[in-house]
mmCIF file of C-alpha atoms in Angstrom:
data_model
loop_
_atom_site.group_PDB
_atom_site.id
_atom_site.type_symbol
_atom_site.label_atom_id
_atom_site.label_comp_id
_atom_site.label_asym_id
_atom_site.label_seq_id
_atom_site.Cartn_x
_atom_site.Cartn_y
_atom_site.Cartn_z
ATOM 1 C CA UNK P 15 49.357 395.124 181.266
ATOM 2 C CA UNK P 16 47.374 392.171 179.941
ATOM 3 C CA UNK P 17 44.084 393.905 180.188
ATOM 4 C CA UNK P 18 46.104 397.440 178.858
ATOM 5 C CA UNK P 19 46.446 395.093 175.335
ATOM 6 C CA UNK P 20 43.609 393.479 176.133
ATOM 7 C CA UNK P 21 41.467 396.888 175.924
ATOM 8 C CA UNK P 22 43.252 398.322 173.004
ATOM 9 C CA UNK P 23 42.210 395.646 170.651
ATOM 10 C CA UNK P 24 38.624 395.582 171.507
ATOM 11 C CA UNK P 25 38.725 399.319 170.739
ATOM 12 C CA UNK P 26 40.169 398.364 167.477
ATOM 13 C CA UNK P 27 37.773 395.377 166.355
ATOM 14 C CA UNK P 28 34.244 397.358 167.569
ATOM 15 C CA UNK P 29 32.697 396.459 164.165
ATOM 16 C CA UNK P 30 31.348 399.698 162.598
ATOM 17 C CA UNK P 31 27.630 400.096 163.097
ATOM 18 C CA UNK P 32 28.159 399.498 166.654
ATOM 19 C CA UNK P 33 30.804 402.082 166.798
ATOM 20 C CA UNK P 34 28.439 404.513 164.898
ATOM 21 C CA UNK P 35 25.610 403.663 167.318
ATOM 22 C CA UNK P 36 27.980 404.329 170.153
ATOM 23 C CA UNK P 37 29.170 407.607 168.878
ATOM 24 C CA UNK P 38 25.577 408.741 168.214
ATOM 25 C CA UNK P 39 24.650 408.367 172.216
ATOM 26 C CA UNK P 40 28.155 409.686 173.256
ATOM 27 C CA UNK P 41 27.717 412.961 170.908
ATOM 28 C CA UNK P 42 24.003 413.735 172.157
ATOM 29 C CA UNK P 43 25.640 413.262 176.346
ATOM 30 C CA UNK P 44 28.215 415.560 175.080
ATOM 31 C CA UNK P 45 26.082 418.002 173.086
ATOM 32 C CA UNK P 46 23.530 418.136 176.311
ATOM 33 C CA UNK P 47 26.184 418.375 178.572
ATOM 34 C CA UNK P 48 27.768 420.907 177.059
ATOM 35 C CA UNK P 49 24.693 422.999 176.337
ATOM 36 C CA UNK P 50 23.966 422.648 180.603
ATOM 37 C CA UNK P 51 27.356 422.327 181.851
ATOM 38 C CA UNK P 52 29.361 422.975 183.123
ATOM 39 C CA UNK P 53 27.800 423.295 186.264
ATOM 40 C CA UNK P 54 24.986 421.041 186.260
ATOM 41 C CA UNK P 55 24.017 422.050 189.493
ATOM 42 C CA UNK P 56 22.979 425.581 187.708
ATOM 43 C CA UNK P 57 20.279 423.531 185.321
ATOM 44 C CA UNK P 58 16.947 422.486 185.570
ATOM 45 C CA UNK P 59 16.385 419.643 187.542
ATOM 46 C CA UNK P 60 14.352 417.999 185.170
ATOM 47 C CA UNK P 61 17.612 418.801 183.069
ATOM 48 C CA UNK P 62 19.737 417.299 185.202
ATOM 49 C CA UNK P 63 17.845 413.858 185.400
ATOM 50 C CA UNK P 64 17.314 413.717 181.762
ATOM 51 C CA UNK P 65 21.510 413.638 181.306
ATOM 52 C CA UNK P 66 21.803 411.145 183.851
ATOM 53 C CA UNK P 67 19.664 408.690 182.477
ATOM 54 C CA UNK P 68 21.099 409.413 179.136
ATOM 55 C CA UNK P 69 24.557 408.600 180.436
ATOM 56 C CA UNK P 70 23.306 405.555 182.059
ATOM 57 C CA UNK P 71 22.264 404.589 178.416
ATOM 58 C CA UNK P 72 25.693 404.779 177.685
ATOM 59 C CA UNK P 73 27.040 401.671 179.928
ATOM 60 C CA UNK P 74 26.466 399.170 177.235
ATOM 61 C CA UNK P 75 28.437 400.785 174.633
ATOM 62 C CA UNK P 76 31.651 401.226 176.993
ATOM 63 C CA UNK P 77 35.236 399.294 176.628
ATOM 64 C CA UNK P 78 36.201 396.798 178.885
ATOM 65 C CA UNK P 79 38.280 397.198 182.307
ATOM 66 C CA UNK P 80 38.189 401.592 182.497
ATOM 67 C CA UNK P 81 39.655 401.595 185.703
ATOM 68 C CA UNK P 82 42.607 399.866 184.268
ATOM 69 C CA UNK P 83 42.587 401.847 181.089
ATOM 70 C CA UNK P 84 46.355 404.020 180.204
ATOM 71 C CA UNK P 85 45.205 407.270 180.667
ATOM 72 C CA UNK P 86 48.169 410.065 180.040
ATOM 73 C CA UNK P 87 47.742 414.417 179.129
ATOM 74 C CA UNK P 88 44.742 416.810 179.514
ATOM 75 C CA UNK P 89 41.434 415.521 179.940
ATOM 76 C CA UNK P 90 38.707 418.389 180.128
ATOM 77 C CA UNK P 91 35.245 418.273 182.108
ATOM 78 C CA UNK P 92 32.202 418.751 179.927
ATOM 79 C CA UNK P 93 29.313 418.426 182.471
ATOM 80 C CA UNK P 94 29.395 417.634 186.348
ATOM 81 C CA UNK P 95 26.183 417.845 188.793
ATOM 82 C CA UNK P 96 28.507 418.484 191.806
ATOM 83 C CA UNK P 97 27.605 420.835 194.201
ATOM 84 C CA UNK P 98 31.159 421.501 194.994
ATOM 85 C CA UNK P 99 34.461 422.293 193.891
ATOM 86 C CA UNK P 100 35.114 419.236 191.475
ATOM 87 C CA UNK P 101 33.122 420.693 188.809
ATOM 88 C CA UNK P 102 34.570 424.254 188.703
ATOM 89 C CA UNK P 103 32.343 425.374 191.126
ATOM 90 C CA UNK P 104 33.735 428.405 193.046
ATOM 91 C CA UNK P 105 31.491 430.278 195.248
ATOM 92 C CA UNK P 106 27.229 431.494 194.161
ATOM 93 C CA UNK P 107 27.582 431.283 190.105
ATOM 94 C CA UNK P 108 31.367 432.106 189.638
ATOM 95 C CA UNK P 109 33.090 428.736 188.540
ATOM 96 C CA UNK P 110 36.270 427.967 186.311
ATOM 97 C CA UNK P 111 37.517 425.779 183.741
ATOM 98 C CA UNK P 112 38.486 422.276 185.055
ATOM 99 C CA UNK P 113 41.300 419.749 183.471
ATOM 100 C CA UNK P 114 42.586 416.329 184.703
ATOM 101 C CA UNK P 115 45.795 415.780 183.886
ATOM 102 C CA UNK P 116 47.224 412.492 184.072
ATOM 103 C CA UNK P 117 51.145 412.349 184.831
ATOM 104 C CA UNK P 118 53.964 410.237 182.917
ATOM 105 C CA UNK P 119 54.209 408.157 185.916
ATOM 106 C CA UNK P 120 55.343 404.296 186.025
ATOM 107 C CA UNK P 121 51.894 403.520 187.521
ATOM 108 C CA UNK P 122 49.844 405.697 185.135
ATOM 109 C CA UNK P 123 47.890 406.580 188.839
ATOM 110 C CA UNK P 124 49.042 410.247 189.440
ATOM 111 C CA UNK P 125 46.883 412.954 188.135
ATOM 112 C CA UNK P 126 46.242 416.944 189.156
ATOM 113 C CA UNK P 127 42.806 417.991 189.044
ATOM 114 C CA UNK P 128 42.585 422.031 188.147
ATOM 115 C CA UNK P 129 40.065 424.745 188.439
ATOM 116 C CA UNK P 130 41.437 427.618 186.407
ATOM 117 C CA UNK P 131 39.641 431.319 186.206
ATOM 118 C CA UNK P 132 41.539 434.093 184.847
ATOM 119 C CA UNK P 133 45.447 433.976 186.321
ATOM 120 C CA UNK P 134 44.244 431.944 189.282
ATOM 121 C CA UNK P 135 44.580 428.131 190.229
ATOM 122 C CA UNK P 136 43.422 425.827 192.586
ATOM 123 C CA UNK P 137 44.942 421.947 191.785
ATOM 124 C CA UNK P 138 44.523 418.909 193.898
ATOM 125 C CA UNK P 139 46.902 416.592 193.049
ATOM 126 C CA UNK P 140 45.703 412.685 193.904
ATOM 127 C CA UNK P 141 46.554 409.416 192.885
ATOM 128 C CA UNK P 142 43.876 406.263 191.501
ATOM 129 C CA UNK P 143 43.781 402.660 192.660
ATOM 130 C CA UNK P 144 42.106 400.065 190.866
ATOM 131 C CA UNK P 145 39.001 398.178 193.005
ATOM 132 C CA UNK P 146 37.637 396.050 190.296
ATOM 133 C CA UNK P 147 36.796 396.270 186.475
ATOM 134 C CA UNK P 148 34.738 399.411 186.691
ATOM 135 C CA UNK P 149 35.841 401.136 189.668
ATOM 136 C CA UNK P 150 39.006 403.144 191.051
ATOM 137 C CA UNK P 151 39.588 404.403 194.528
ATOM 138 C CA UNK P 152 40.822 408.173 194.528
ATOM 139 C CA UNK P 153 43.259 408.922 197.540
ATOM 140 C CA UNK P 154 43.883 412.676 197.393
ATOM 141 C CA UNK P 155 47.483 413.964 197.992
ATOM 142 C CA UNK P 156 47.696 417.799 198.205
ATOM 143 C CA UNK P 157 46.571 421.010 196.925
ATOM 144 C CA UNK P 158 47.746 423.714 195.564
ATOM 145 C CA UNK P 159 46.779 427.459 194.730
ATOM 146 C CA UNK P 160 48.440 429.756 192.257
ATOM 147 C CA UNK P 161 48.326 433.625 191.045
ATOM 148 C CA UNK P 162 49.987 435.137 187.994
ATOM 149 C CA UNK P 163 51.814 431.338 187.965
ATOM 150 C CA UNK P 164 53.659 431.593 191.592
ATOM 151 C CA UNK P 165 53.084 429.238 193.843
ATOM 152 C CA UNK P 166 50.542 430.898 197.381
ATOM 153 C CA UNK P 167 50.062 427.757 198.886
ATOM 154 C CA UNK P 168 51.173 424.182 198.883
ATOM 155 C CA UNK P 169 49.147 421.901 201.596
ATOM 156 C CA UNK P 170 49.027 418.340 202.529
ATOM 157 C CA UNK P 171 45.467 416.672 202.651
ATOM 158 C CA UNK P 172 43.895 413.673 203.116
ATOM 159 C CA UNK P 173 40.291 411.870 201.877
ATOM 160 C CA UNK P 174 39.579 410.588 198.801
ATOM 161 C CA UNK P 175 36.478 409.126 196.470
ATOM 162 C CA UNK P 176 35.535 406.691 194.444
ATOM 163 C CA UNK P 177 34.924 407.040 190.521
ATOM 164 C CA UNK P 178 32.689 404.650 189.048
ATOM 165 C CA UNK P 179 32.318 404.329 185.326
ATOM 166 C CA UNK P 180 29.520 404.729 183.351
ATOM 167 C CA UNK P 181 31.415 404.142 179.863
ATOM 168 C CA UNK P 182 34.598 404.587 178.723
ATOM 169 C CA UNK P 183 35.880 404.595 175.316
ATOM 170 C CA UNK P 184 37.236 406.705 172.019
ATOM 171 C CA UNK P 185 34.652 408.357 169.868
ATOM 172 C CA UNK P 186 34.058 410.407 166.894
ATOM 173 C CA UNK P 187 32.633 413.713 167.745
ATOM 174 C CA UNK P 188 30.117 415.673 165.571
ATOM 175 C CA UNK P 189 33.423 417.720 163.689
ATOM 176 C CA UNK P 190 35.362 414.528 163.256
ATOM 177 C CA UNK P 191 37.621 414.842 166.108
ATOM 178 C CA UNK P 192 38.701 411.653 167.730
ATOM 179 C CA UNK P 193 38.135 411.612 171.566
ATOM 180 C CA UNK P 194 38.600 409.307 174.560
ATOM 181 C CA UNK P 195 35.465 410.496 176.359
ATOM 182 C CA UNK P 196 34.505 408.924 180.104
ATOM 183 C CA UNK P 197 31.668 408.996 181.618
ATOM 184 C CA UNK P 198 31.637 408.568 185.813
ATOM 185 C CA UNK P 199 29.519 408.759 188.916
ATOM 186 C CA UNK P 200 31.530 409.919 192.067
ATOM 187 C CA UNK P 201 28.515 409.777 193.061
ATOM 188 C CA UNK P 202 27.418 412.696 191.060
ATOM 189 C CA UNK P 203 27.273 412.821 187.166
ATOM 190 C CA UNK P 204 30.702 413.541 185.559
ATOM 191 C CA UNK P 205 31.412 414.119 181.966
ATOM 192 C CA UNK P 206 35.613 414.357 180.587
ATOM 193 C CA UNK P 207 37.045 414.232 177.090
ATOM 194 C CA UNK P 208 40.347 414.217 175.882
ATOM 195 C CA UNK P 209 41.027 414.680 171.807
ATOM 196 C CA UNK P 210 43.360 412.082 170.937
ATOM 197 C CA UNK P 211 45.720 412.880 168.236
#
């Protein structure tokens, strides 16, 4: 809880040219990610290296603590470079929407991760534990997929990952919108925002 307050006031005392430099580098990852993403597996390799290194860029801009940060509602994936279903990724070039969505929980650790195309849904609901400052452990829970919004099958499942941050923190996008954007590798290259209201 300490390092909850602790993280909210460094947000609020970032003096304002380095919050202006910050949200410079965060809006050209976003803009590039968005122009190749989703699926970063579908762009140029050359592409795909360029938005990794300019994420990297990004570490020294990033709040305190991220694994320990309050996250709650709909974050949305911008860019991922996973092969596989984490980034929308269906089958050959057919992939969907994806959403994390973090659950009013007393331990702020339960989310549902969801890959939505058309009336269909596949979620993987999983929980976070904090390693250290940077890092969380992800410990996966079920999954679930849905047609038309009925329920097809509900399975138990095991594994996990582990979701190291690149940066963390709230920005102000090209249009003015304020958003909590984070930047992980688990290993590969993810990209989320949320707006904040």
């Amino acid at each position: 809880r300490q390092r909850q307050q602790l993280w909210l006031l460094v947000r609020k005392m970032a003096s304002t040219s380095v919050v202006s430099e910050r949200d410079e580098k965060v809006q050209e990852v976003l803009a590039l990610g968005r122009e190749l993403g989703p699926i970063g597996a579908f762009a140029d390799p050359d592409d795909q290296s360029r938005i990794v290194e300019m994420a990297r860029g990004l570490a020294k801009f990033s709040d305190p603590c991220p694994s320990e940060a309050p996250y709650r509602g709909i974050h949305r994936l911008v860019y991922s470079d996973s092969t596989g279903g984490s980034s929308g990724r269906l089958f050959g070039p057919v992939y969907g929407s994806v959403t994390q969505t973090f659950l009013d929980d007393d331990s702020n650790a339960t989310f549902i991760n969801s890959v939505e195309i058309g009336p269909f849904q596949i979620a993987l609901r999983a929980q976070r534990q904090v390693v250290d400052d940077q890092t969380n452990k992800v410990i996966f829970q079920e999954t679930t997929a849905k047609a038309f919004g009925r329920t097809l099958l509900t399975k138990q499942i095991t594994g996990g990952g582990i979701w190291n941050y690149i940066f963390h923190g709230t920005i102000q996008d090209m249009d003015g919108t304020s958003k909590l954007v984070r930047v992980m590798e688990a290993p590969s290259l993810f990209v989320l925002e949320q707006t904040v209201e």
